[in-house]
Amino acid sequence: MTVTIGPIKLCMPVILAPMSGVTDMPFRRLVKRMGVGLVISEMIASQAMIRHTRQTMKMIEKSADEQPMAVQLAGCEPEVMAEAARLNQDLGAQIIDINMGCPVKKVVNGYAGSALMRDELLAARIIEATVKAVSVPVTLKMRTGWDDHTRNAPRLAKIAEECGVQMITIHGRTRCQLYNGKSDWAFIRQVKQAVHVPVIGNGDVVTLADAEALLEQSGADGVMIGRGSYGRPWFPNQVAAYLSDKTLLPDPSLSEQHQIIKDHVEEMLRHYGEETGVKIARKHVGWYSKGLNKSTDFRVSINQADNAQAMKALIDEYYVALSDS
Ligand SMILES: Cc1cc2nc3c(=O)[nH]c(=O)nc-3n(C[C@H](O)[C@H](O)[C@H](O)COP(=O)(O)O)c2cc1C
């Protein structure tokens, strides 16, 4: 099973989902280091991109060791999307991903994200303008449709392919479902049958069996993992090993996890500076410790840590005690 996006061949058919507030450079690099086929930036608003806002420039920072890496853009004006794509290509993006899946009100009301699934004509103009603006491959991520009555992902996928899109990812929910219900992996098969470019299935993959079932039910070429990687940056690689030849890779030992967390926290501090870095690290450290002994107390103390030194000391104390017990 190989996924090829234009000239780019992924080393494994497993992709880390774009997630605002999660898939920043420190997390992407970590997951990449552990093993994954492709990482994607957080969603970047194309308007903010062309204004070069400080926050946006931070969000599109990338490092050589995470390539191939896709930058995801959202927007509803073809010319602005085209310009934002061009800028990102100039800044080293190897793939541009278009977001037509975001259900968040702020984005949908700006008529971007999944709202575009309701206007196929405008969606096509955006895709076409973006594809024309760059020489790197353009990919598309969307949901199954707006609601149960309009699951038009297969038709929109076909339109996107005709416009030159080189890979399509489907999160098997409608916009109106938000994150409720279950991702409809079987529906993704209709998209797979509608196009020739690779189709990636997404939604609710949190175990190896989920990944296998998604591929079986959808016929997709690969799987995208979002929330299943929270606190488990090694999970995409475990999925890839299992899909390849049923290899069961163990979770890292607690002392290995301790080191992974320490490195991750250091990188967040470096990337954001201490004040913001500590705030962002809290949520990741909380996810890492989920399900471990006395993790609730640990999370309470981590959430109160307001400087790097205190946070690092708490992490060391907790994981040393865990490894000793
Ligand atoms: C916190 C969070 C942020 C997200 N941000 C984005 C985003 O920026 N762009 C996007 O296309 N999807 C975004 N998504 C959707 C995910 O990429 C993915 O489609 C969804 O979570 C379903 O996959 P999962 O069940 O594996 O998490 C986000 C999801 C979450 C939970």
XYZ file of C-alpha atoms and ligand atoms in Angstrom:
356
model
C 0.000 0.000 0.000
C 1.674 3.208 -1.171
C 0.363 6.747 -1.276
C 1.777 9.024 -3.948
C 0.917 12.717 -4.047
C 2.074 13.976 -7.417
C 5.864 13.443 -7.343
C 5.921 12.755 -3.582
C 5.846 9.154 -2.427
C 4.935 8.756 1.239
C 7.064 6.285 3.204
C 3.934 4.929 4.892
C 0.186 5.287 4.241
C -0.463 7.006 7.569
C -0.905 10.775 7.906
C -1.072 13.002 10.975
C -4.281 15.088 10.775
C -4.077 18.869 10.786
C -5.321 20.072 14.170
C -5.432 23.716 15.219
C -3.744 24.168 18.563
C -2.140 20.723 18.378
C -0.109 20.075 15.229
C 2.374 22.883 15.679
C 5.974 22.416 14.630
C 7.127 20.770 17.895
C 4.386 18.122 17.712
C 4.762 17.538 13.969
C 8.512 17.059 14.288
C 8.057 14.652 17.149
C 5.498 12.519 15.304
C 7.660 12.622 12.196
C 10.672 11.442 14.179
C 8.693 8.523 15.553
C 7.443 7.624 12.076
C 4.576 8.890 9.927
C 4.054 9.336 6.188
C 3.069 13.007 6.197
C 2.441 15.839 8.624
C 0.186 18.832 7.980
C 0.217 22.273 9.579
C -2.595 23.715 11.607
C -5.214 25.438 9.445
C -3.936 28.805 8.208
C -6.461 31.509 7.296
C -5.501 32.652 3.804
C -6.420 36.281 4.539
C -4.106 36.335 7.556
C -1.441 34.610 5.485
C -1.328 37.303 2.835
C -1.216 39.952 5.578
C 1.743 38.077 7.095
C 0.309 38.341 10.594
C 2.805 37.435 13.308
C 0.735 34.503 14.556
C 0.416 33.110 11.046
C 4.120 33.360 10.347
C 4.729 31.423 13.579
C 2.194 28.789 12.532
C 3.833 28.170 9.174
C 7.347 27.810 10.569
C 8.700 24.467 9.502
C 11.932 22.546 9.733
C 13.769 20.448 7.179
C 13.359 17.250 9.179
C 9.572 17.251 8.913
C 9.454 17.310 5.111
C 7.464 16.324 3.179
C 5.105 18.600 5.011
C 1.830 20.141 3.901
C 0.550 23.583 4.795
C -3.213 23.706 5.135
C -5.061 26.812 3.954
C -8.638 27.910 4.536
C -10.481 30.687 2.786
C -13.343 31.574 0.516
C -11.777 33.945 -2.020
C -10.030 32.220 -4.929
C -7.456 34.983 -5.493
C -6.561 35.171 -1.814
C -6.197 31.403 -1.567
C -4.014 31.446 -4.686
C -1.794 34.166 -3.262
C -1.525 32.415 0.108
C -0.591 29.158 -1.630
C 2.084 30.914 -3.696
C 3.574 32.508 -0.584
C 3.723 29.150 1.158
C 5.331 27.488 -1.803
C 7.980 30.227 -1.771
C 8.491 29.581 1.939
C 9.148 25.881 1.366
C 5.791 24.101 1.619
C 6.000 20.905 -0.419
C 2.235 20.355 -0.501
C -0.729 22.743 -0.121
C -3.827 21.277 1.506
C -7.194 23.026 1.175
C -9.530 22.889 4.154
C -13.169 22.221 3.263
C -13.917 20.320 6.437
C -13.688 22.737 9.324
C -17.083 22.935 11.088
C -16.200 25.779 13.461
C -18.769 28.616 13.346
C -16.193 31.378 12.987
C -14.783 29.668 9.886
C -18.107 28.515 8.424
C -19.672 31.950 8.838
C -16.754 33.411 6.923
C -17.948 30.957 4.279
C -14.841 28.817 4.413
C -14.121 25.315 5.742
C -17.030 22.925 5.384
C -19.395 25.717 4.255
C -17.729 25.464 0.856
C -19.207 21.992 0.437
C -22.564 23.766 -0.041
C -21.299 25.820 -2.962
C -19.602 23.479 -5.401
C -19.064 26.239 -7.947
C -17.136 28.434 -5.533
C -15.317 25.384 -4.176
C -14.192 24.548 -7.716
C -13.021 28.122 -8.332
C -10.977 28.067 -5.133
C -9.398 24.717 -5.944
C -8.668 25.712 -9.526
C -7.073 29.025 -8.535
C -4.939 27.333 -5.888
C -3.761 24.555 -8.209
C -2.889 27.080 -10.921
C -0.948 29.272 -8.494
C 1.638 26.657 -7.463
C 3.792 23.918 -8.926
C 3.669 21.773 -5.763
C 0.788 19.287 -5.382
C -2.508 20.537 -3.965
C -4.634 18.237 -1.806
C -8.127 18.612 -0.342
C -9.600 17.666 3.021
C -13.351 17.622 3.515
C -16.228 15.961 5.311
C -18.895 13.724 3.772
C -21.138 16.747 3.206
C -23.026 19.495 5.002
C -25.740 17.329 6.554
C -27.395 13.929 6.121
C -29.376 15.173 3.122
C -26.409 16.544 1.227
C -23.525 14.105 1.410
C -21.908 15.383 -1.774
C -18.282 14.446 -1.036
C -18.112 11.986 -3.983
C -19.258 14.678 -6.440
C -17.012 17.357 -4.971
C -14.083 14.919 -5.018
C -14.622 14.388 -8.737
C -14.752 18.137 -9.329
C -11.573 18.572 -7.284
C -9.800 15.879 -9.256
C -10.794 17.573 -12.510
C -9.334 20.815 -11.128
C -6.004 19.069 -10.488
C -6.121 18.023 -6.824
C -3.719 15.127 -6.170
C -5.090 13.572 -2.974
C -8.385 13.769 -1.106
C -8.970 13.131 2.589
C -12.454 12.436 3.889
C -13.469 12.766 7.525
C -16.508 10.489 7.606
C -18.869 12.931 9.299
C -21.084 15.721 7.979
C -20.559 19.312 9.060
C -23.758 19.212 11.092
C -22.542 16.211 13.043
C -19.582 18.252 14.281
C -17.791 15.545 16.297
C -20.925 13.636 17.324
C -21.850 10.155 16.170
C -19.283 8.025 14.414
C -17.167 8.525 11.346
C -18.870 6.676 8.475
C -15.958 4.718 7.038
C -18.158 2.830 4.570
C -19.342 6.077 2.968
C -15.749 6.957 2.123
C -15.839 4.090 -0.409
C -18.147 6.196 -2.595
C -15.454 8.848 -2.786
C -12.799 6.238 -3.504
C -14.912 4.943 -6.384
C -15.459 8.431 -7.794
C -11.807 9.403 -8.319
C -8.423 8.045 -9.355
C -6.223 10.114 -7.030
C -5.398 8.639 -3.588
C -8.202 8.847 -1.034
C -7.366 8.963 2.671
C -9.940 7.942 5.270
C -10.221 9.812 8.545
C -12.175 9.832 11.770
C -12.134 7.904 15.039
C -9.022 5.802 14.487
C -7.738 5.177 18.006
C -6.697 1.513 17.826
C -4.893 -0.674 15.322
C -8.161 -2.507 14.687
C -9.848 0.815 13.872
C -7.243 1.553 11.209
C -7.687 -1.878 9.668
C -11.481 -1.617 9.755
C -11.448 1.862 8.203
C -9.368 0.609 5.278
C -11.477 -2.502 4.870
C -14.778 -0.623 4.888
C -13.658 2.346 2.793
C -11.155 0.853 0.362
C -9.106 3.996 1.074
C -5.425 4.234 0.202
C -4.345 5.376 3.626
C -5.502 6.569 7.005
C -5.289 9.938 8.736
C -5.048 10.062 12.514
C -5.996 13.062 14.636
C -7.095 12.721 18.250
C -5.736 9.181 18.439
C -2.266 10.710 18.529
C -2.952 12.881 21.605
C -0.256 11.948 24.090
C 0.777 9.075 21.795
C 3.052 10.506 19.107
C 4.220 6.935 18.508
C 0.714 5.725 17.537
C 0.832 6.578 13.786
C 4.024 4.510 13.466
C 2.405 1.601 15.312
C -0.503 1.797 12.885
C 1.837 1.829 9.893
C 3.751 -1.213 11.173
C 0.521 -3.091 11.775
C -0.918 -2.259 8.362
C 2.323 -3.250 6.683
C 2.722 -6.785 8.074
C 0.695 -7.024 11.288
C 3.737 -6.116 13.394
C 2.701 -5.117 16.908
C 5.081 -2.436 18.112
C 4.947 -1.980 21.893
C 4.350 1.417 23.472
C 7.600 3.034 24.626
C 8.522 2.102 28.215
C 7.666 4.654 30.912
C 11.274 5.818 31.048
C 11.288 6.209 27.256
C 8.003 8.134 27.506
C 9.589 10.323 30.169
C 12.368 11.242 27.736
C 9.915 11.840 24.865
C 7.894 14.228 27.038
C 10.988 16.056 28.271
C 12.193 16.578 24.696
C 8.730 17.652 23.563
C 8.403 20.182 26.399
C 11.877 21.582 25.652
C 10.928 22.043 22.039
C 7.660 23.798 22.901
C 9.545 26.146 25.209
C 12.056 26.865 22.474
C 9.365 27.406 19.847
C 6.991 29.605 21.846
C 9.147 31.041 24.619
C 8.549 30.226 28.282
C 5.207 31.901 29.000
C 3.246 30.547 26.025
C 5.306 27.350 25.897
C 4.299 26.373 29.442
C 0.615 26.989 28.668
C 0.693 24.897 25.511
C 2.771 22.163 27.131
C 0.149 21.677 29.881
C -2.351 20.120 27.511
C 0.182 17.748 25.920
C 1.599 16.673 29.287
C -1.964 16.016 30.445
C -2.601 13.806 27.401
C 0.631 11.877 27.900
C -0.302 10.979 31.449
C -3.902 9.932 30.719
C -4.592 6.497 32.143
C -1.381 6.338 34.176
C -1.280 5.891 37.926
C -2.375 8.993 39.907
C -2.531 10.998 36.699
C -5.448 13.155 37.856
C -3.392 14.615 40.703
C -0.454 15.012 38.345
C -2.557 16.958 35.850
C -3.881 19.260 38.558
C -0.344 20.142 39.582
C 0.853 20.495 35.985
C -2.000 22.903 35.262
C -0.845 25.053 38.158
C 2.801 25.104 37.098
C 3.455 28.595 35.801
C 7.096 28.361 34.824
C 9.291 25.930 32.933
C 11.406 24.881 35.885
C 8.397 23.949 38.014
C 6.809 22.043 35.139
C 9.962 20.068 34.375
C 10.465 19.208 38.058
C 6.881 17.888 38.298
C 7.326 15.767 35.174
C 10.587 14.285 36.478
C 9.130 13.557 39.890
C 6.026 11.875 38.434
C 7.758 9.720 35.829
C 10.644 8.677 38.088
C 8.105 7.533 40.683
C 6.136 5.668 37.985
C 9.224 3.919 36.603
C 10.267 2.912 40.140
C 6.887 1.485 41.114
C -8.493 20.175 18.237
C -8.784 19.892 16.790
C -8.363 20.796 15.839
C -8.617 20.543 14.481
N -8.147 21.424 13.547
C -8.284 21.119 12.221
C -7.672 21.931 11.234
O -7.003 22.930 11.524
N -7.849 21.563 9.932
C -8.585 20.468 9.568
O -8.709 20.163 8.374
N -9.156 19.684 10.492
C -8.987 19.965 11.797
N -9.515 19.122 12.733
C -10.167 17.868 12.291
C -9.154 16.735 12.254
O -8.165 16.966 11.268
C -9.852 15.394 11.946
O -10.477 15.489 10.693
C -10.892 15.038 12.992
O -10.418 15.273 14.297
C -11.318 13.564 12.862
O -10.206 12.714 13.009
P -9.847 11.972 14.400
O -11.095 11.268 14.851
O -8.723 11.041 14.054
O -9.465 13.042 15.379
C -9.307 19.370 14.086
C -9.728 18.479 15.071
C -9.482 18.716 16.397
C -9.928 17.721 17.430
